[in-house]
Amino acid sequence: MATFLYRVGRLAFRRRWTVVLVWLAALAAVFFASSQAPGPADERFSMPGIEAQTAYDLAQERFPGATADGATAQVVFVAPDGQKVTASDNRAAIEKAVTELADGPQVGSVDDPFQEEAVSKDGSTAYATVNYKVKVADVTDASKDDVQEAVDQARDAGLTVEAGGEALDSGGAGGLAEIVGIAVAAVVLLITFGSLAAAGLPLLTALIGVAVSLFSITAVADIFGLSDTASTLAMMLGLAVGIDYALFVVSRYREERAKGHTPQEASGLAVGTAGSAVVFAGLTVVIALVGLSVVGIPMLTKMGLAAAGAVVFAVLVALTLVPALFGIWPNAALSRASRMATTKGERIEESAQNGGTRWSRFVLRRPVPVLLLSVVGLGVIALPVANLQLGMPGDEAKPTSTSERRAYDALAEGFGPGFNGPLTIVVDAKGTDDPKGAVKTISKEVAATKGIVAVSPAQFNDAGDTAIFKAVPSTAPTDEKTKDLVKSIRAERPGIESEAGASFQVTGTTAVNIDIADKVQAALFPYLAVVIGLAFVLLLVIFRSVLVPIKAALGFLLSVLASLGSVVLVFQEGHGAELLGVDQTGPIMTLMPIFLVGIVFGLAMDYEVFLVSRMREAYVHGDQPAQAITTGFRHSARVVVAAALIMIAVFASFITEADSMIKMIGFGLATAVLFDAFVVRMAIVPAVLALLGDRAWWLPGWLDRLLPRVDIEGEALTRRPAGGTDADDHSADSPTEVRV
């Protein structure tokens, strides 16, 4: 592996303009393809194998056209204190607003609240449902402006009016997160390298990789049903790993130049050594992301595959474009002192004493206290996981500054907390002698269930063999009592179906969320087994050790549990929620645990590979175990810290997004990297390796013979013949150095 990548690095350096032109051509091609492609797909959630999805599919089959994918919005009208919406002036203002809403070119119909019984019992609140003829993604800004105009006119009449629903989703603060993350990354890189050019190179290459990824996703989004969320995740991960991977190659290039190697040779050595770590680190991330398909959630699978594609592009950029840029600007990546020394033909030796050396020796002197303190600390932070509640946050999780959130609150106050999450009962009376009687019996029994406050009249299909009605709970959609209610209805179903002579199923947003949570929890352990198993084999091949992969997996579990505990602490229990702009606490997003496990596992292995590979390299080259730890830290600690800070900055910047899902993911990933890089990899790893000594690198002889040799530490590069290396760099093909 190291020898092959060494040749790739030298070739990219030598054919620098060809490599740059290929990447620019690829960028132009995917940009053109994305500009011609339709917009991203609607994020219609589908979960095969759960009751709520089966019931939804049955409703679509038996009610053709009634469950079309048209977008909807709700406009909520609240009368001034002491008044009712049925008062003549208020009613006139509402009816005028309904008429104006119906005039929109994309609007199919608007339900008049006075004709559809959409007025609260106390007469204080009413709502109108706007049904669009187009999908959510196709609702234009002009149509949204029409709704806002109608809302403003109704407000001028003295009513409190708010609008919500999927058609009016305000989304996030587009662009702000990326700008903040890149700005912080630039500062960290500048401090790390002490050179504007060196700091700019990882940023430039990462942005090119992200651009190619995003344009590629946009180009195929409609074909494969990829949503905006998939693009956001791909950008988040692509930017973070893209900067990190380039950072490690640039750092190794500077190190090899400091040893006196020529630019081309240093480029080959950097890609052959640090590039090997990049390949395997990227591979672990890809394994974790592709492994999300094991869960069986199509949306999650698509998000994982899109993000995996972004990681692959980041790896390819680091292995080809970065050394090509070394060829164009061979001295740009060096510090000012190194450039001056290069100009004078001098050589700068790396100091044997730096922050990484001092920290490693501190841990080596007291490994047991460091290990215990780290493990106990992460364990305490992970304790809130025991109270984890899963759900899918909706408009109730949005800031109170949004109209969607205020509309949600107004409906909950006027019609009860369960109004925003009604249960949909689909009755299959096909083959029943008296379908209407069967539906009436089921409706009566559901209405009598404790926790149900209202049941709507049943609507039959044209064939008269299927009916749908709504059951409104007394509690909010994310309330644990609502979850118990759904389970209670399903538990009593056999007796009700026997009495009615027909079957029924429960669906609706609330039921879907409950079913998804159950399926995700059931899939979590198989997913962990698949991902950790594959990664264990990969790390076994990389480090040729049994105990190092085990330590890596256990350390990952600690960091991911601590991260999930932090998410519960903030987003569920509300500690420090205001600081992050979280206005409403509640259940943790259903997909968050498995999502966090997948992504964090890949990222955790990044730091494991980068840090421990340098220790392995030193050990293979003759260092004693303790000295190998110190050598690894001397060469890698500063860069790993910089890489972790960049990842934390990129992920934390997404906390500024209004989308609660993205905000939660950003916070979870940022804390996970914080714990994994600074506690697990910087403290637990050296402490454990110090206690194990030579046993850390133990591998049974029979297994050693079976495993392929990938040479990530670059041992083969030290055995190259003297000819054909540095001497070749003085040929006519060597670059004209550009002084930067």
XYZ file of C-alpha atoms in Angstrom:
740
model
C 0.000 0.000 0.000
C 2.672 2.501 1.035
C 4.759 1.811 -2.078
C 1.781 2.171 -4.400
C 0.670 5.429 -2.806
C 4.262 6.665 -2.844
C 4.191 6.279 -6.624
C 0.800 7.982 -6.790
C 2.158 10.952 -4.865
C 5.212 11.282 -7.097
C 3.126 10.858 -10.246
C 0.626 13.515 -9.140
C 3.530 15.834 -8.354
C 5.129 15.219 -11.739
C 1.865 15.432 -13.736
C 0.540 18.263 -11.613
C -1.201 20.250 -14.341
C -2.908 17.145 -15.724
C -4.234 16.265 -12.256
C -5.468 19.809 -11.627
C -7.173 19.945 -15.034
C -8.856 16.568 -14.426
C -10.299 17.803 -11.140
C -11.418 21.091 -12.690
C -13.012 19.194 -15.578
C -14.795 16.903 -13.122
C -16.025 19.923 -11.183
C -17.290 21.587 -14.375
C -18.989 18.361 -15.533
C -20.909 17.728 -12.316
C -21.780 21.423 -12.061
C -23.312 21.307 -15.539
C -25.142 18.062 -14.736
C -26.528 19.496 -11.493
C -27.702 22.676 -13.214
C -29.729 20.575 -15.665
C -31.143 18.204 -13.057
C -34.485 18.646 -11.258
C -34.462 19.864 -7.670
C -33.918 17.564 -4.676
C -36.587 15.044 -3.877
C -39.254 15.573 -1.258
C -38.240 14.063 2.054
C -41.164 11.655 2.197
C -40.346 9.206 4.942
C -40.704 5.537 4.127
C -40.111 2.684 6.523
C -40.877 -0.776 5.128
C -41.886 -3.408 7.654
C -43.723 -1.289 10.221
C -47.480 -1.172 10.826
C -47.793 2.571 10.282
C -46.223 2.257 6.808
C -48.397 -0.748 5.923
C -51.517 1.183 6.919
C -50.404 4.214 4.879
C -49.771 2.027 1.829
C -53.222 0.430 2.218
C -54.833 3.879 2.359
C -53.024 4.921 -0.827
C -54.179 1.744 -2.559
C -57.826 1.956 -1.511
C -58.162 5.770 -1.737
C -56.488 6.608 -5.069
C -55.781 10.333 -5.241
C -56.912 11.031 -1.679
C -53.407 10.601 -0.243
C -51.569 12.405 -3.021
C -48.189 13.902 -2.334
C -49.400 17.484 -2.573
C -48.020 19.868 0.030
C -50.216 21.277 2.782
C -50.144 24.310 5.031
C -52.270 25.465 7.937
C -53.236 29.029 8.720
C -54.359 29.478 12.331
C -56.646 32.354 13.374
C -56.944 33.400 17.021
C -59.536 35.995 18.085
C -58.547 38.897 20.375
C -58.987 38.262 24.117
C -62.649 38.019 25.084
C -63.812 37.589 21.482
C -64.658 34.633 19.261
C -63.665 33.906 15.703
C -67.363 33.479 14.906
C -68.053 37.166 15.583
C -69.162 38.896 12.385
C -66.032 41.048 11.894
C -63.654 38.244 12.726
C -65.507 35.752 10.544
C -65.510 38.160 7.629
C -61.753 38.671 7.945
C -61.146 34.889 8.061
C -63.380 34.197 5.060
C -61.631 36.937 3.107
C -58.277 35.361 3.936
C -59.561 31.923 2.860
C -60.720 33.383 -0.466
C -57.355 35.022 -1.092
C -55.512 31.827 -0.160
C -57.595 29.849 -2.659
C -56.599 32.208 -5.498
C -52.970 31.011 -5.451
C -51.912 29.409 -8.764
C -50.478 26.330 -7.001
C -53.362 25.931 -4.543
C -55.798 23.090 -5.159
C -58.266 23.918 -2.378
C -58.614 25.637 0.976
C -60.800 24.161 3.711
C -63.082 26.847 5.143
C -62.923 26.475 8.947
C -66.629 27.339 9.357
C -67.702 24.634 6.911
C -65.214 21.982 8.028
C -65.911 22.358 11.781
C -62.355 23.614 12.283
C -63.310 25.950 15.135
C -62.345 25.271 18.747
C -65.089 24.580 21.301
C -64.548 27.893 23.042
C -64.663 29.732 19.722
C -61.274 31.367 20.241
C -59.363 29.579 17.486
C -59.948 28.394 13.936
C -57.711 27.026 11.232
C -57.784 26.706 7.466
C -55.920 23.926 5.636
C -54.332 24.905 2.323
C -53.963 21.967 -0.076
C -51.431 22.466 -2.875
C -51.391 20.784 -6.269
C -47.602 20.392 -6.146
C -45.084 18.658 -3.917
C -43.300 20.368 -1.047
C -40.107 20.939 -3.048
C -42.111 22.583 -5.846
C -43.934 25.159 -3.726
C -42.541 28.457 -5.000
C -41.499 31.472 -2.984
C -44.323 33.363 -4.699
C -46.871 30.895 -3.267
C -45.355 31.292 0.198
C -45.527 35.067 -0.210
C -49.220 34.769 -1.100
C -49.831 33.004 2.210
C -47.877 35.656 4.099
C -49.851 38.420 2.388
C -53.168 36.821 3.403
C -51.830 36.395 6.942
C -50.781 40.053 7.142
C -54.200 41.282 5.979
C -55.975 39.130 8.565
C -53.643 40.481 11.231
C -54.530 44.023 10.174
C -58.134 43.139 10.966
C -57.155 42.512 14.609
C -56.685 38.726 14.572
C -53.604 36.831 15.690
C -52.637 34.759 12.665
C -49.830 32.215 12.235
C -49.002 29.835 9.401
C -47.324 26.438 9.540
C -47.126 23.124 7.774
C -44.626 21.382 5.516
C -45.243 23.714 2.565
C -44.020 26.707 4.555
C -41.027 25.130 6.243
C -38.573 27.960 6.814
C -35.544 25.617 6.809
C -32.162 26.612 8.169
C -29.836 29.550 7.966
C -28.325 28.533 4.652
C -24.617 29.220 4.310
C -23.963 30.560 7.816
C -22.822 27.217 9.247
C -20.359 26.609 6.420
C -18.910 30.118 6.688
C -18.428 29.856 10.457
C -16.864 26.398 10.199
C -14.460 27.415 7.431
C -13.467 30.601 9.260
C -12.583 28.708 12.450
C -10.790 26.026 10.446
C -8.709 28.720 8.732
C -7.642 30.167 12.087
C -6.696 26.722 13.448
C -4.704 25.899 10.310
C -2.925 29.250 10.408
C -1.882 28.695 14.024
C -0.827 25.115 13.280
C 1.244 25.828 10.175
C 2.250 29.451 10.703
C 1.750 30.137 7.007
C -1.200 31.544 5.060
C -0.408 29.390 2.045
C -0.051 26.207 4.111
C -3.309 26.979 5.921
C -5.103 27.745 2.673
C -4.105 24.554 0.857
C -6.231 22.118 2.965
C -9.144 24.556 2.800
C -8.896 24.920 -0.966
C -8.680 21.197 -1.663
C -11.450 20.384 0.827
C -13.765 22.925 -0.795
C -13.078 21.448 -4.238
C -13.866 17.962 -2.942
C -17.066 19.168 -1.255
C -18.131 21.040 -4.381
C -17.686 17.936 -6.550
C -19.634 15.892 -3.972
C -22.536 18.325 -3.660
C -22.902 18.895 -7.393
C -22.820 15.121 -7.920
C -25.532 14.605 -5.298
C -27.681 17.343 -6.847
C -27.233 15.786 -10.294
C -28.630 12.423 -9.156
C -30.931 13.655 -6.361
C -34.146 13.245 -8.336
C -33.143 9.827 -9.699
C -32.252 8.329 -6.328
C -34.608 10.367 -4.153
C -31.888 12.251 -2.255
C -33.116 15.093 -0.044
C -31.645 18.378 1.159
C -30.749 16.649 4.426
C -28.542 14.170 2.527
C -26.720 17.086 0.892
C -26.272 18.851 4.237
C -24.808 15.750 5.860
C -22.497 15.140 2.894
C -21.292 18.734 3.090
C -20.808 18.521 6.852
C -18.728 15.346 6.689
C -17.023 16.132 3.392
C -15.777 19.476 4.661
C -14.604 18.068 7.998
C -12.727 15.018 6.685
C -11.563 16.856 3.562
C -9.709 19.440 5.628
C -8.398 16.805 8.028
C -7.101 14.440 5.337
C -5.346 17.234 3.463
C -3.995 18.517 6.768
C -2.273 15.201 7.496
C -0.718 14.960 4.050
C 0.499 18.570 4.183
C 1.919 18.043 7.667
C 3.847 14.939 6.582
C 5.104 16.755 3.474
C 6.512 19.540 5.669
C 8.134 16.926 7.899
C 9.794 15.166 4.969
C 11.003 18.465 3.519
C 12.523 19.314 6.902
C 14.495 16.063 6.676
C 16.124 17.354 3.501
C 14.095 15.514 0.854
C 13.390 17.231 -2.434
C 9.797 18.374 -3.126
C 8.893 15.426 -5.355
C 10.357 12.857 -2.991
C 8.699 14.502 0.002
C 5.404 14.444 -1.873
C 5.752 10.725 -2.570
C 6.709 9.957 1.030
C 3.846 12.063 2.404
C 1.270 10.259 0.285
C 2.900 6.887 0.913
C 2.774 7.252 4.704
C 0.148 9.795 5.748
C -1.798 8.897 2.596
C -1.974 5.274 3.717
C -3.496 6.414 6.994
C -5.928 8.611 5.044
C -7.037 5.651 2.900
C -7.774 3.404 5.857
C -9.286 6.188 7.932
C -11.576 7.040 5.041
C -12.408 3.379 4.576
C -13.562 3.072 8.199
C -15.815 6.115 7.753
C -17.252 4.669 4.547
C -17.879 1.308 6.241
C -19.761 3.025 9.044
C -21.850 5.129 6.657
C -22.654 2.351 4.190
C -23.480 0.141 7.173
C -26.455 2.409 7.897
C -28.269 0.430 5.201
C -28.473 -2.457 7.693
C -31.129 -0.516 9.636
C -33.610 -0.787 6.773
C -34.637 2.888 6.626
C -34.430 4.081 2.998
C -33.868 7.736 3.940
C -31.051 6.817 6.322
C -29.494 4.538 3.720
C -29.511 7.324 1.118
C -28.024 9.818 3.568
C -25.285 7.353 4.477
C -24.421 6.587 0.858
C -24.359 10.282 -0.096
C -22.064 11.092 2.832
C -19.864 8.078 2.015
C -19.469 9.438 -1.511
C -18.309 12.768 -0.087
C -15.712 10.955 2.055
C -14.428 9.026 -0.984
C -13.950 12.289 -2.876
C -12.104 13.742 0.143
C -9.701 10.773 0.122
C -9.089 11.050 -3.635
C -8.428 14.783 -3.335
C -5.898 14.231 -0.544
C -4.060 11.558 -2.557
C -3.956 13.334 -5.924
C -4.834 17.029 -5.877
C -2.817 17.878 -2.758
C 0.498 16.461 -4.128
C -0.281 18.080 -7.480
C -0.453 21.447 -5.750
C 2.858 20.624 -4.060
C 4.229 20.361 -7.584
C 2.912 23.812 -8.533
C 3.950 25.517 -5.293
C 6.612 23.249 -3.734
C 7.560 25.708 -0.984
C 4.155 27.243 -0.289
C 3.252 24.619 2.326
C 6.413 25.297 4.314
C 6.709 27.709 7.208
C 8.591 30.994 6.711
C 11.618 29.613 8.575
C 11.646 26.451 6.450
C 11.374 28.427 3.211
C 14.307 30.608 4.204
C 16.332 27.549 5.190
C 15.459 25.871 1.878
C 16.583 28.948 -0.024
C 19.932 28.873 1.792
C 20.292 25.108 1.396
C 20.046 24.575 5.155
C 18.119 21.893 7.020
C 15.779 22.349 9.963
C 15.650 19.495 12.437
C 12.404 18.873 14.265
C 12.660 19.483 17.987
C 12.456 16.381 20.145
C 10.512 18.402 22.692
C 7.052 19.723 21.973
C 3.616 19.700 23.545
C 2.872 16.184 22.314
C 6.122 14.844 23.787
C 5.509 16.459 27.160
C 1.910 15.222 27.327
C 2.813 11.648 26.389
C 5.494 11.543 29.071
C 3.000 12.880 31.602
C 0.617 10.014 30.759
C 3.438 7.445 30.717
C 4.430 8.431 34.266
C 0.908 7.977 35.652
C -1.145 5.792 33.258
C -3.521 4.349 35.880
C -4.822 7.691 37.282
C -5.186 9.114 33.752
C -7.072 6.015 32.609
C -9.399 5.924 35.620
C -10.135 9.652 35.524
C -10.907 9.542 31.783
C -13.142 6.475 31.950
C -15.050 7.667 35.028
C -15.461 11.159 33.572
C -16.925 9.887 30.305
C -19.070 7.419 32.234
C -20.617 10.196 34.322
C -21.371 12.273 31.222
C -22.981 9.203 29.631
C -25.390 8.604 32.557
C -28.319 10.618 31.060
C -28.518 8.003 28.287
C -30.472 5.873 30.773
C -33.336 8.403 30.462
C -33.241 8.547 26.664
C -36.605 9.127 25.009
C -36.890 8.827 21.242
C -39.207 10.729 18.923
C -39.255 12.839 15.767
C -39.319 16.558 16.610
C -41.721 18.613 14.526
C -42.808 22.232 14.576
C -42.853 22.143 18.381
C -39.040 21.948 18.335
C -38.613 25.080 16.215
C -37.741 28.458 17.741
C -40.657 30.547 19.015
C -39.534 33.225 16.566
C -40.916 31.125 13.684
C -44.534 31.299 12.587
C -44.637 27.501 12.337
C -43.913 27.117 16.035
C -46.463 29.768 17.035
C -49.079 28.103 14.818
C -48.353 24.780 16.526
C -48.748 26.358 19.967
C -51.984 28.116 18.979
C -53.534 24.868 17.742
C -52.452 23.039 20.893
C -53.973 25.741 23.088
C -57.220 25.995 21.132
C -57.863 22.338 20.323
C -55.805 20.447 22.900
C -52.193 19.161 22.926
C -53.074 16.022 20.972
C -54.570 17.905 18.035
C -51.170 18.330 16.372
C -50.613 14.576 16.303
C -53.884 12.717 15.601
C -53.840 8.974 15.066
C -55.115 7.741 11.717
C -57.135 4.532 11.867
C -57.382 2.607 8.589
C -60.156 -0.019 8.630
C -60.054 -2.859 6.089
C -63.636 -4.127 5.840
C -63.169 -5.920 2.546
C -65.170 -9.165 2.568
C -67.266 -8.032 5.536
C -71.052 -8.347 5.254
C -71.674 -4.986 6.952
C -68.685 -2.667 6.396
C -70.421 0.384 7.884
C -71.401 -1.540 10.991
C -67.855 -2.881 11.392
C -66.350 0.596 11.070
C -68.879 1.971 13.550
C -67.933 -0.709 16.088
C -64.205 -0.044 15.697
C -64.727 3.730 15.915
C -66.797 3.318 19.083
C -64.205 1.093 20.755
C -61.291 3.380 19.836
C -63.220 6.400 21.123
C -63.788 4.590 24.416
C -60.040 4.015 24.890
C -58.641 6.012 27.794
C -56.600 8.880 26.399
C -58.703 9.512 23.266
C -60.652 12.782 23.419
C -62.279 12.858 19.975
C -62.918 10.679 16.948
C -63.772 12.121 13.528
C -66.524 10.722 11.259
C -65.280 7.860 9.108
C -64.631 8.437 5.409
C -65.261 5.497 3.063
C -63.651 4.847 -0.285
C -65.695 4.500 -3.469
C -65.849 0.717 -3.125
C -67.183 1.070 0.413
C -64.822 -1.581 1.776
C -62.250 0.674 3.478
C -62.610 3.573 5.878
C -60.347 6.134 7.532
C -61.000 8.166 10.647
C -58.923 10.292 13.016
C -58.526 9.722 16.746
C -57.219 12.695 18.739
C -55.170 11.871 21.870
C -55.364 13.959 25.026
C -51.575 14.316 25.107
C -48.980 15.860 22.780
C -47.436 13.840 19.911
C -44.073 13.493 21.676
C -45.541 12.687 25.093
C -44.725 9.229 26.468
C -48.434 8.827 27.333
C -49.273 9.070 23.622
C -46.838 6.262 22.916
C -48.501 4.151 25.615
C -51.901 4.984 24.094
C -50.918 3.660 20.663
C -49.584 0.479 22.221
C -52.800 0.132 24.236
C -55.007 0.416 21.119
C -52.900 -2.158 19.310
C -52.933 -4.488 22.316
C -56.745 -4.381 22.439
C -57.065 -4.843 18.681
C -57.673 -8.630 18.548
C -60.819 -8.321 20.686
C -62.108 -5.291 18.751
C -61.496 -6.959 15.369
C -63.234 -10.126 16.542
C -66.291 -8.103 17.576
C -66.360 -5.966 14.417
C -65.500 -8.657 11.899
C -62.969 -6.346 10.210
C -59.324 -5.476 10.716
C -57.724 -2.076 11.338
C -54.283 -0.532 11.630
C -52.940 2.611 13.284
C -50.862 5.132 11.355
C -50.286 8.882 11.259
C -47.182 10.873 12.159
C -47.261 9.927 15.833
C -47.677 6.211 15.145
C -44.955 6.347 12.481
C -42.529 7.873 14.975
C -43.310 5.208 17.557
C -42.829 2.384 15.052
C -39.590 3.880 13.760
C -38.212 4.184 17.297
C -38.969 0.517 17.956
C -37.360 -0.583 14.693
C -34.271 1.549 15.218
C -33.763 0.196 18.723
C -34.095 -3.352 17.408
C -31.579 -2.646 14.622
C -28.992 -0.881 16.795
C -27.161 -3.970 18.058
C -27.027 -5.770 14.666
C -25.720 -2.546 13.162
C -23.078 -2.203 15.859
C -22.034 -5.807 15.311
C -21.662 -5.332 11.546
C -19.794 -2.018 11.700
C -17.516 -2.854 14.618
C -16.854 -6.312 13.184
C -15.761 -4.964 9.796
C -13.739 -2.159 11.370
C -12.089 -4.622 13.776
C -10.895 -6.697 10.819
C -9.656 -3.559 9.063
C -7.734 -2.338 12.117
C -6.383 -5.847 12.640
C -4.897 -5.684 9.153
C -3.584 -2.135 9.630
C -1.916 -2.530 13.033
C -1.309 -6.286 13.029
C -2.432 -6.416 16.643
C -5.376 -8.007 18.441
C -5.554 -5.672 21.430
C -5.274 -2.329 19.599
C -8.545 -2.843 17.632
C -10.331 -3.994 20.822
C -9.113 -0.893 22.644
C -10.222 1.273 19.708
C -13.741 -0.190 19.736
C -14.160 0.159 23.517
C -12.888 3.727 23.404
C -15.384 4.511 20.666
C -18.270 3.163 22.749
C -17.226 5.417 25.615
C -17.085 8.530 23.443
C -20.366 7.850 21.632
C -22.229 7.142 24.893
C -20.834 10.331 26.437
C -21.858 12.282 23.335
C -25.356 10.819 23.405
C -25.553 11.627 27.123
C -24.677 15.248 26.321
C -27.421 15.360 23.668
C -29.965 14.050 26.183
C -28.734 16.549 28.780
C -29.271 19.524 26.458
C -32.040 18.625 24.011
C -34.189 16.443 26.271
C -33.543 17.722 29.790
C -32.865 21.324 28.781
C -29.566 22.007 30.563
C -27.897 24.811 28.592
C -30.536 24.564 25.874
C -31.046 28.334 25.657
C -27.367 28.860 24.879
C -27.771 26.713 21.763
C -31.036 28.279 20.671
C -33.131 25.260 21.649
C -36.508 26.738 22.599
C -38.328 23.472 23.197
C -36.880 20.339 24.765
C -38.339 16.936 24.161
C -37.538 13.458 22.857
C -34.297 12.911 20.990
C -34.641 12.422 17.255
C -35.404 8.747 16.669
C -32.540 8.232 14.252
C -29.999 10.081 16.396
C -28.500 7.115 18.329
C -27.868 4.927 15.308
C -26.854 7.925 13.223
C -24.389 9.061 15.873
C -22.997 5.555 16.221
C -22.391 5.268 12.480
C -20.716 8.597 11.851
C -18.807 8.865 15.132
C -17.411 5.370 14.757
C -15.901 6.308 11.413
C -14.516 9.596 12.699
C -13.175 7.979 15.875
C -11.263 5.477 13.800
C -9.761 8.421 11.869
C -7.895 9.608 14.937
C -7.053 6.060 15.956
C -5.426 5.416 12.585
C -3.639 8.767 12.377
C -2.231 8.658 15.906
C -1.521 4.975 16.441
C -0.092 4.468 12.955
C 2.787 6.792 13.869
C 3.327 4.797 17.063
C 3.242 1.579 15.050
C 5.678 3.089 12.546
C 8.130 3.986 15.347
C 7.736 0.540 16.953
C 8.368 -1.253 13.650
C 11.466 0.880 13.101
C 12.948 -0.206 16.435
C 11.605 2.031 19.201
C 10.694 0.523 22.563
C 6.929 0.572 23.365
C 7.101 3.635 25.633
C 9.404 5.483 23.252
C 7.119 4.595 20.326
C 4.216 6.270 22.140
C 6.292 9.407 22.677
C 7.491 9.397 19.065
C 3.936 9.033 17.805
C 2.773 11.940 19.938
C 5.741 14.100 18.949
C 4.913 13.726 15.267
C 1.102 13.499 15.377
C -0.364 15.082 18.517
C -0.305 18.665 17.271
C -1.834 17.726 13.933
C -4.473 15.478 15.527
C -5.429 18.300 17.891
C -5.680 20.718 14.976
C -7.736 18.202 12.969
C -10.070 17.620 15.919
C -10.524 21.352 16.501
C -11.384 21.794 12.829
C -13.934 18.984 12.926
C -15.445 20.351 16.122
C -15.662 23.811 14.541
C -17.309 22.490 11.374
C -19.834 20.344 13.247
C -20.541 22.949 15.950
C -21.218 25.573 13.284
C -24.272 23.575 12.201
C -25.827 24.263 15.607
C -26.711 27.650 14.080
C -29.161 25.930 11.715
C -32.871 26.306 12.461
C -33.580 22.691 11.454
C -33.737 20.800 14.760
C -32.430 17.610 13.152
C -29.304 19.315 11.767
C -28.816 21.273 15.005
C -28.922 18.079 17.070
C -26.612 16.185 14.705
C -24.117 19.059 14.689
C -24.032 19.215 18.479
C -23.799 15.441 18.845
C -20.938 15.112 16.374
C -19.039 18.076 17.849
C -19.187 16.657 21.383
C -18.331 13.172 20.119
C -15.179 14.420 18.397
C -14.296 16.444 21.502
C -14.556 13.407 23.767
C -12.963 10.970 21.334
C -10.002 13.086 20.261
C -9.099 14.754 23.538
C -10.110 12.125 26.095
C -10.090 8.744 24.394
C -7.275 9.120 21.855
C -5.105 11.611 23.749
C -5.481 10.125 27.239
C -6.973 6.625 27.261
C -5.014 5.332 24.250
C -1.497 6.196 25.527
C -2.435 5.079 29.052
C -3.630 1.664 27.845
C -0.671 1.212 25.487
C 1.713 2.143 28.298
C 0.172 -0.507 30.558
C 0.249 -3.150 27.822
C 3.824 -2.543 26.659
C 4.952 -5.051 24.007
C 1.705 -6.957 24.437
C -0.122 -4.112 22.673
C 1.417 -5.282 19.367
C 0.904 -9.001 19.956
C -0.472 -11.051 17.077
C -0.622 -14.869 16.915
C 1.778 -16.315 14.350
C -0.932 -18.191 12.427
C -3.010 -15.000 12.149
C 0.042 -13.003 11.085
C 0.521 -15.397 8.180
C -3.140 -15.171 7.151
C -3.513 -11.396 7.191
C -2.500 -9.409 4.094
C 0.327 -6.917 4.566
C -0.673 -3.344 3.784
C 2.424 -1.612 5.202
C 0.633 1.502 6.470
C 3.746 2.533 8.397
C 5.788 2.772 5.174
C 8.412 0.190 6.139
C 8.893 -0.756 2.476
C 9.794 2.827 1.636
C 12.884 2.616 3.832
C 14.149 -0.318 1.749
C 13.947 1.417 -1.643
C 17.114 1.499 -3.747
C 18.968 4.776 -3.598
C 18.516 5.396 -7.291
C 15.240 6.589 -8.667
C 14.264 8.684 -5.693
C 15.706 12.027 -4.807
C 18.107 11.856 -7.704
C 15.229 11.769 -10.158
C 13.872 15.000 -8.780
C 16.703 16.947 -10.380
C 15.669 15.871 -13.857
C 14.289 18.225 -16.466
C 10.786 17.351 -15.301
C 11.282 18.902 -11.871
C 9.176 22.000 -11.258
C 10.260 25.551 -11.380
C 9.856 26.491 -7.750
C 7.507 29.349 -7.049
C 8.548 31.445 -4.076
C 5.549 32.092 -1.841
